[in-house]
mmCIF file of N, CA and C in Angstrom:
data_model
loop_
_atom_site.group_PDB
_atom_site.id
_atom_site.type_symbol
_atom_site.label_atom_id
_atom_site.label_comp_id
_atom_site.label_asym_id
_atom_site.label_seq_id
_atom_site.Cartn_x
_atom_site.Cartn_y
_atom_site.Cartn_z
ATOM 1 N N MET A 269 -15.651 -83.171 -298.088
ATOM 2 C CA MET A 269 -15.243 -83.071 -296.694
ATOM 3 C C MET A 269 -16.138 -82.097 -295.948
ATOM 4 N N LYS A 270 -16.407 -80.935 -296.568
ATOM 5 C CA LYS A 270 -17.243 -79.947 -295.898
ATOM 6 C C LYS A 270 -18.667 -80.444 -295.720
ATOM 7 N N THR A 271 -19.169 -81.202 -296.698
ATOM 8 C CA THR A 271 -20.547 -81.695 -296.580
ATOM 9 C C THR A 271 -20.668 -82.722 -295.468
ATOM 10 N N LYS A 272 -19.626 -83.531 -295.279
ATOM 11 C CA LYS A 272 -19.667 -84.533 -294.211
ATOM 12 C C LYS A 272 -19.678 -83.837 -292.841
ATOM 13 N N VAL A 273 -18.858 -82.807 -292.686
ATOM 14 C CA VAL A 273 -18.818 -82.060 -291.432
ATOM 15 C C VAL A 273 -20.138 -81.336 -291.210
ATOM 16 N N LEU A 274 -20.692 -80.768 -292.270
ATOM 17 C CA LEU A 274 -21.973 -80.061 -292.164
ATOM 18 C C LEU A 274 -23.092 -81.009 -291.774
ATOM 19 N N LYS A 275 -23.097 -82.205 -292.329
ATOM 20 C CA LYS A 275 -24.113 -83.190 -291.966
ATOM 21 C C LYS A 275 -23.999 -83.583 -290.496
ATOM 22 N N TRP A 276 -22.768 -83.791 -290.024
ATOM 23 C CA TRP A 276 -22.579 -84.131 -288.619
ATOM 24 C C TRP A 276 -22.995 -82.992 -287.704
ATOM 25 N N ALA A 277 -22.663 -81.764 -288.097
ATOM 26 C CA ALA A 277 -23.028 -80.607 -287.283
ATOM 27 C C ALA A 277 -24.546 -80.465 -287.215
ATOM 28 N N LEU A 278 -25.229 -80.646 -288.329
ATOM 29 C CA LEU A 278 -26.694 -80.564 -288.329
ATOM 30 C C LEU A 278 -27.316 -81.689 -287.508
ATOM 31 N N ALA A 279 -26.735 -82.877 -287.582
ATOM 32 C CA ALA A 279 -27.269 -83.991 -286.806
ATOM 33 C C ALA A 279 -27.103 -83.739 -285.310
ATOM 34 N N VAL A 280 -25.941 -83.262 -284.912
ATOM 35 C CA VAL A 280 -25.704 -82.987 -283.494
ATOM 36 C C VAL A 280 -26.597 -81.851 -283.023
ATOM 37 N N PHE A 281 -26.738 -80.818 -283.843
ATOM 38 C CA PHE A 281 -27.602 -79.692 -283.485
ATOM 39 C C PHE A 281 -29.052 -80.145 -283.376
ATOM 40 N N GLY A 282 -29.506 -80.981 -284.306
ATOM 41 C CA GLY A 282 -30.872 -81.495 -284.262
ATOM 42 C C GLY A 282 -31.124 -82.341 -283.027
ATOM 43 N N LEU A 283 -30.179 -83.207 -282.692
ATOM 44 C CA LEU A 283 -30.328 -84.020 -281.487
ATOM 45 C C LEU A 283 -30.313 -83.156 -280.233
ATOM 46 N N GLY A 284 -29.522 -82.094 -280.249
ATOM 47 C CA GLY A 284 -29.501 -81.175 -279.119
ATOM 48 C C GLY A 284 -30.837 -80.483 -278.946
ATOM 49 N N LEU A 285 -31.455 -80.069 -280.054
ATOM 50 C CA LEU A 285 -32.776 -79.432 -279.975
ATOM 51 C C LEU A 285 -33.832 -80.403 -279.454
ATOM 52 N N VAL A 286 -33.788 -81.631 -279.931
ATOM 53 C CA VAL A 286 -34.747 -82.635 -279.472
ATOM 54 C C VAL A 286 -34.580 -82.869 -277.973
ATOM 55 N N ALA A 287 -33.341 -83.008 -277.529
ATOM 56 C CA ALA A 287 -33.100 -83.234 -276.107
ATOM 57 C C ALA A 287 -33.524 -82.032 -275.278
ATOM 58 N N PHE A 288 -33.298 -80.834 -275.793
ATOM 59 C CA PHE A 288 -33.648 -79.630 -275.055
ATOM 60 C C PHE A 288 -35.151 -79.511 -274.865
ATOM 61 N N PHE A 289 -35.911 -79.765 -275.900
ATOM 62 C CA PHE A 289 -37.359 -79.607 -275.804
ATOM 63 C C PHE A 289 -38.054 -80.841 -275.234
ATOM 64 N N ALA A 290 -37.425 -82.008 -275.311
ATOM 65 C CA ALA A 290 -38.053 -83.227 -274.803
ATOM 66 C C ALA A 290 -37.847 -83.392 -273.296
ATOM 67 N N CYS A 291 -36.834 -82.774 -272.739
ATOM 68 C CA CYS A 291 -36.507 -82.966 -271.329
ATOM 69 C C CYS A 291 -37.032 -81.819 -270.478
ATOM 70 N N LYS A 292 -38.278 -81.482 -270.668
ATOM 71 C CA LYS A 292 -38.901 -80.419 -269.899
ATOM 72 C C LYS A 292 -39.376 -80.983 -268.557
ATOM 73 N N PRO A 293 -39.038 -80.338 -267.452
ATOM 74 C CA PRO A 293 -39.492 -80.861 -266.156
ATOM 75 C C PRO A 293 -41.001 -80.742 -266.007
ATOM 76 N N SER A 294 -41.581 -81.705 -265.359
ATOM 77 C CA SER A 294 -43.023 -81.732 -265.157
ATOM 78 C C SER A 294 -43.367 -81.103 -263.815
ATOM 79 N N GLU A 295 -44.365 -80.265 -263.792
ATOM 80 C CA GLU A 295 -44.834 -79.654 -262.549
ATOM 81 C C GLU A 295 -45.789 -80.585 -261.805
ATOM 82 N N GLU A 296 -46.284 -81.590 -262.472
ATOM 83 C CA GLU A 296 -47.242 -82.509 -261.873
ATOM 84 C C GLU A 296 -46.537 -83.406 -260.859
ATOM 85 N N GLY A 297 -47.041 -83.504 -259.667
ATOM 86 C CA GLY A 297 -46.481 -84.360 -258.644
ATOM 87 C C GLY A 297 -45.404 -83.704 -257.812
ATOM 88 N N TYR A 298 -45.127 -82.429 -258.011
ATOM 89 C CA TYR A 298 -44.094 -81.744 -257.223
ATOM 90 C C TYR A 298 -44.662 -81.392 -255.864
ATOM 91 N N GLU A 299 -43.989 -81.830 -254.801
ATOM 92 C CA GLU A 299 -44.483 -81.615 -253.446
ATOM 93 C C GLU A 299 -43.576 -80.709 -252.629
ATOM 94 N N GLY A 300 -42.577 -80.129 -253.225
ATOM 95 C CA GLY A 300 -41.664 -79.261 -252.498
ATOM 96 C C GLY A 300 -40.466 -80.023 -251.970
ATOM 97 N N PRO A 301 -39.727 -79.420 -251.040
ATOM 98 C CA PRO A 301 -38.535 -80.091 -250.502
ATOM 99 C C PRO A 301 -38.891 -81.382 -249.776
ATOM 100 N N LEU A 302 -38.024 -82.362 -249.900
ATOM 101 C CA LEU A 302 -38.238 -83.649 -249.251
ATOM 102 C C LEU A 302 -37.729 -83.606 -247.814
ATOM 103 N N GLU A 303 -38.411 -84.288 -246.937
ATOM 104 C CA GLU A 303 -37.956 -84.407 -245.554
ATOM 105 C C GLU A 303 -36.907 -85.510 -245.483
ATOM 106 N N PHE A 304 -35.914 -85.321 -244.621
ATOM 107 C CA PHE A 304 -34.884 -86.332 -244.459
ATOM 108 C C PHE A 304 -34.419 -86.360 -243.016
ATOM 109 N N ALA A 305 -33.828 -87.472 -242.636
ATOM 110 C CA ALA A 305 -33.275 -87.643 -241.291
ATOM 111 C C ALA A 305 -31.788 -87.909 -241.421
ATOM 112 N N VAL A 306 -30.990 -87.279 -240.571
ATOM 113 C CA VAL A 306 -29.548 -87.502 -240.565
ATOM 114 C C VAL A 306 -29.281 -88.803 -239.826
ATOM 115 N N LEU A 307 -28.682 -89.759 -240.504
ATOM 116 C CA LEU A 307 -28.420 -91.053 -239.899
ATOM 117 C C LEU A 307 -27.120 -91.066 -239.116
ATOM 118 N N GLN A 308 -26.121 -90.365 -239.621
ATOM 119 C CA GLN A 308 -24.836 -90.330 -238.947
ATOM 120 C C GLN A 308 -24.076 -89.113 -239.449
ATOM 121 N N SER A 309 -23.337 -88.468 -238.564
ATOM 122 C CA SER A 309 -22.516 -87.334 -238.974
ATOM 123 C C SER A 309 -21.271 -87.290 -238.110
ATOM 124 N N GLY A 310 -20.253 -86.605 -238.592
ATOM 125 C CA GLY A 310 -19.025 -86.469 -237.818
ATOM 126 C C GLY A 310 -17.796 -86.695 -238.671
ATOM 127 N N ASP A 311 -16.661 -86.775 -238.006
ATOM 128 C CA ASP A 311 -15.396 -87.021 -238.688
ATOM 129 C C ASP A 311 -15.218 -88.512 -238.882
ATOM 130 N N TYR A 312 -14.764 -88.876 -240.053
ATOM 131 C CA TYR A 312 -14.565 -90.284 -240.362
ATOM 132 C C TYR A 312 -13.097 -90.611 -240.576
ATOM 133 N N ALA A 313 -12.197 -89.762 -240.101
ATOM 134 C CA ALA A 313 -10.767 -89.984 -240.298
ATOM 135 C C ALA A 313 -10.108 -90.322 -238.963
ATOM 136 N N GLY A 314 -10.665 -91.217 -238.226
ATOM 137 C CA GLY A 314 -10.077 -91.618 -236.968
ATOM 138 C C GLY A 314 -10.391 -90.668 -235.832
ATOM 139 N N GLY A 315 -11.343 -89.783 -236.005
ATOM 140 C CA GLY A 315 -11.760 -88.907 -234.931
ATOM 141 C C GLY A 315 -11.027 -87.599 -234.856
ATOM 142 N N GLN A 316 -10.020 -87.371 -235.696
ATOM 143 C CA GLN A 316 -9.309 -86.101 -235.667
ATOM 144 C C GLN A 316 -9.163 -85.561 -237.080
ATOM 145 N N LEU A 317 -9.200 -84.263 -237.195
ATOM 146 C CA LEU A 317 -9.074 -83.622 -238.492
ATOM 147 C C LEU A 317 -7.618 -83.653 -238.934
ATOM 148 N N VAL A 318 -7.375 -84.154 -240.125
ATOM 149 C CA VAL A 318 -6.020 -84.265 -240.650
ATOM 150 C C VAL A 318 -5.817 -83.177 -241.692
ATOM 151 N N THR A 319 -4.845 -82.306 -241.453
ATOM 152 C CA THR A 319 -4.570 -81.245 -242.426
ATOM 153 C C THR A 319 -3.281 -81.490 -243.182
ATOM 154 N N ASP A 320 -2.357 -82.288 -242.628
ATOM 155 C CA ASP A 320 -1.100 -82.595 -243.308
ATOM 156 C C ASP A 320 -1.303 -83.802 -244.210
ATOM 157 N N TYR A 321 -0.800 -83.704 -245.418
ATOM 158 C CA TYR A 321 -0.933 -84.821 -246.345
ATOM 159 C C TYR A 321 0.227 -85.795 -246.230
ATOM 160 N N TYR A 322 1.403 -85.297 -245.831
ATOM 161 C CA TYR A 322 2.578 -86.147 -245.692
ATOM 162 C C TYR A 322 3.149 -85.967 -244.287
ATOM 163 N N THR A 323 3.501 -87.061 -243.671
ATOM 164 C CA THR A 323 4.096 -87.029 -242.338
ATOM 165 C C THR A 323 5.376 -87.856 -242.366
ATOM 166 N N VAL A 324 6.444 -87.292 -241.842
ATOM 167 C CA VAL A 324 7.713 -88.011 -241.767
ATOM 168 C C VAL A 324 7.849 -88.549 -240.356
ATOM 169 N N CYS A 325 7.943 -89.867 -240.246
ATOM 170 C CA CYS A 325 8.109 -90.524 -238.941
ATOM 171 C C CYS A 325 9.570 -90.889 -238.777
ATOM 172 N N ARG A 326 10.184 -90.314 -237.749
ATOM 173 C CA ARG A 326 11.618 -90.557 -237.538
ATOM 174 C C ARG A 326 11.882 -91.467 -236.343
ATOM 175 N N ASP A 327 10.859 -91.712 -235.551
ATOM 176 C CA ASP A 327 11.037 -92.609 -234.424
ATOM 177 C C ASP A 327 9.710 -93.326 -234.150
ATOM 178 N N TYR A 328 9.732 -94.248 -233.198
ATOM 179 C CA TYR A 328 8.553 -95.055 -232.902
ATOM 180 C C TYR A 328 7.419 -94.218 -232.327
ATOM 181 N N GLU A 329 7.715 -93.207 -231.506
ATOM 182 C CA GLU A 329 6.680 -92.389 -230.874
ATOM 183 C C GLU A 329 5.868 -91.606 -231.913
ATOM 184 N N SER A 330 6.570 -91.029 -232.907
ATOM 185 C CA SER A 330 5.826 -90.281 -233.941
ATOM 186 C C SER A 330 4.991 -91.228 -234.799
ATOM 187 N N TYR A 331 5.510 -92.452 -235.004
ATOM 188 C CA TYR A 331 4.732 -93.432 -235.768
ATOM 189 C C TYR A 331 3.493 -93.871 -234.962
ATOM 190 N N ALA A 332 3.658 -94.038 -233.649
ATOM 191 C CA ALA A 332 2.547 -94.466 -232.794
ATOM 192 C C ALA A 332 1.474 -93.380 -232.734
ATOM 193 N N GLU A 333 1.874 -92.094 -232.747
ATOM 194 C CA GLU A 333 0.899 -91.006 -232.732
ATOM 195 C C GLU A 333 0.071 -90.977 -234.016
ATOM 196 N N MET A 334 0.708 -91.326 -235.109
ATOM 197 C CA MET A 334 0.016 -91.309 -236.390
ATOM 198 C C MET A 334 -1.016 -92.416 -236.426
#
């Protein structure tokens, strides 16, 4: 049982080392921050900020406001 766990631990550790040393970022081709344009911004919840998660509607007027 201990040898099976030890083999798995060594395999995972070995794969971790390979991934750590193989995934080195390349400095070649780095041009700095990318330029971008904002296509759209604003509130997307019907035009008003909603802070209440639950609303109790007791009449038609409160339902119409929601």
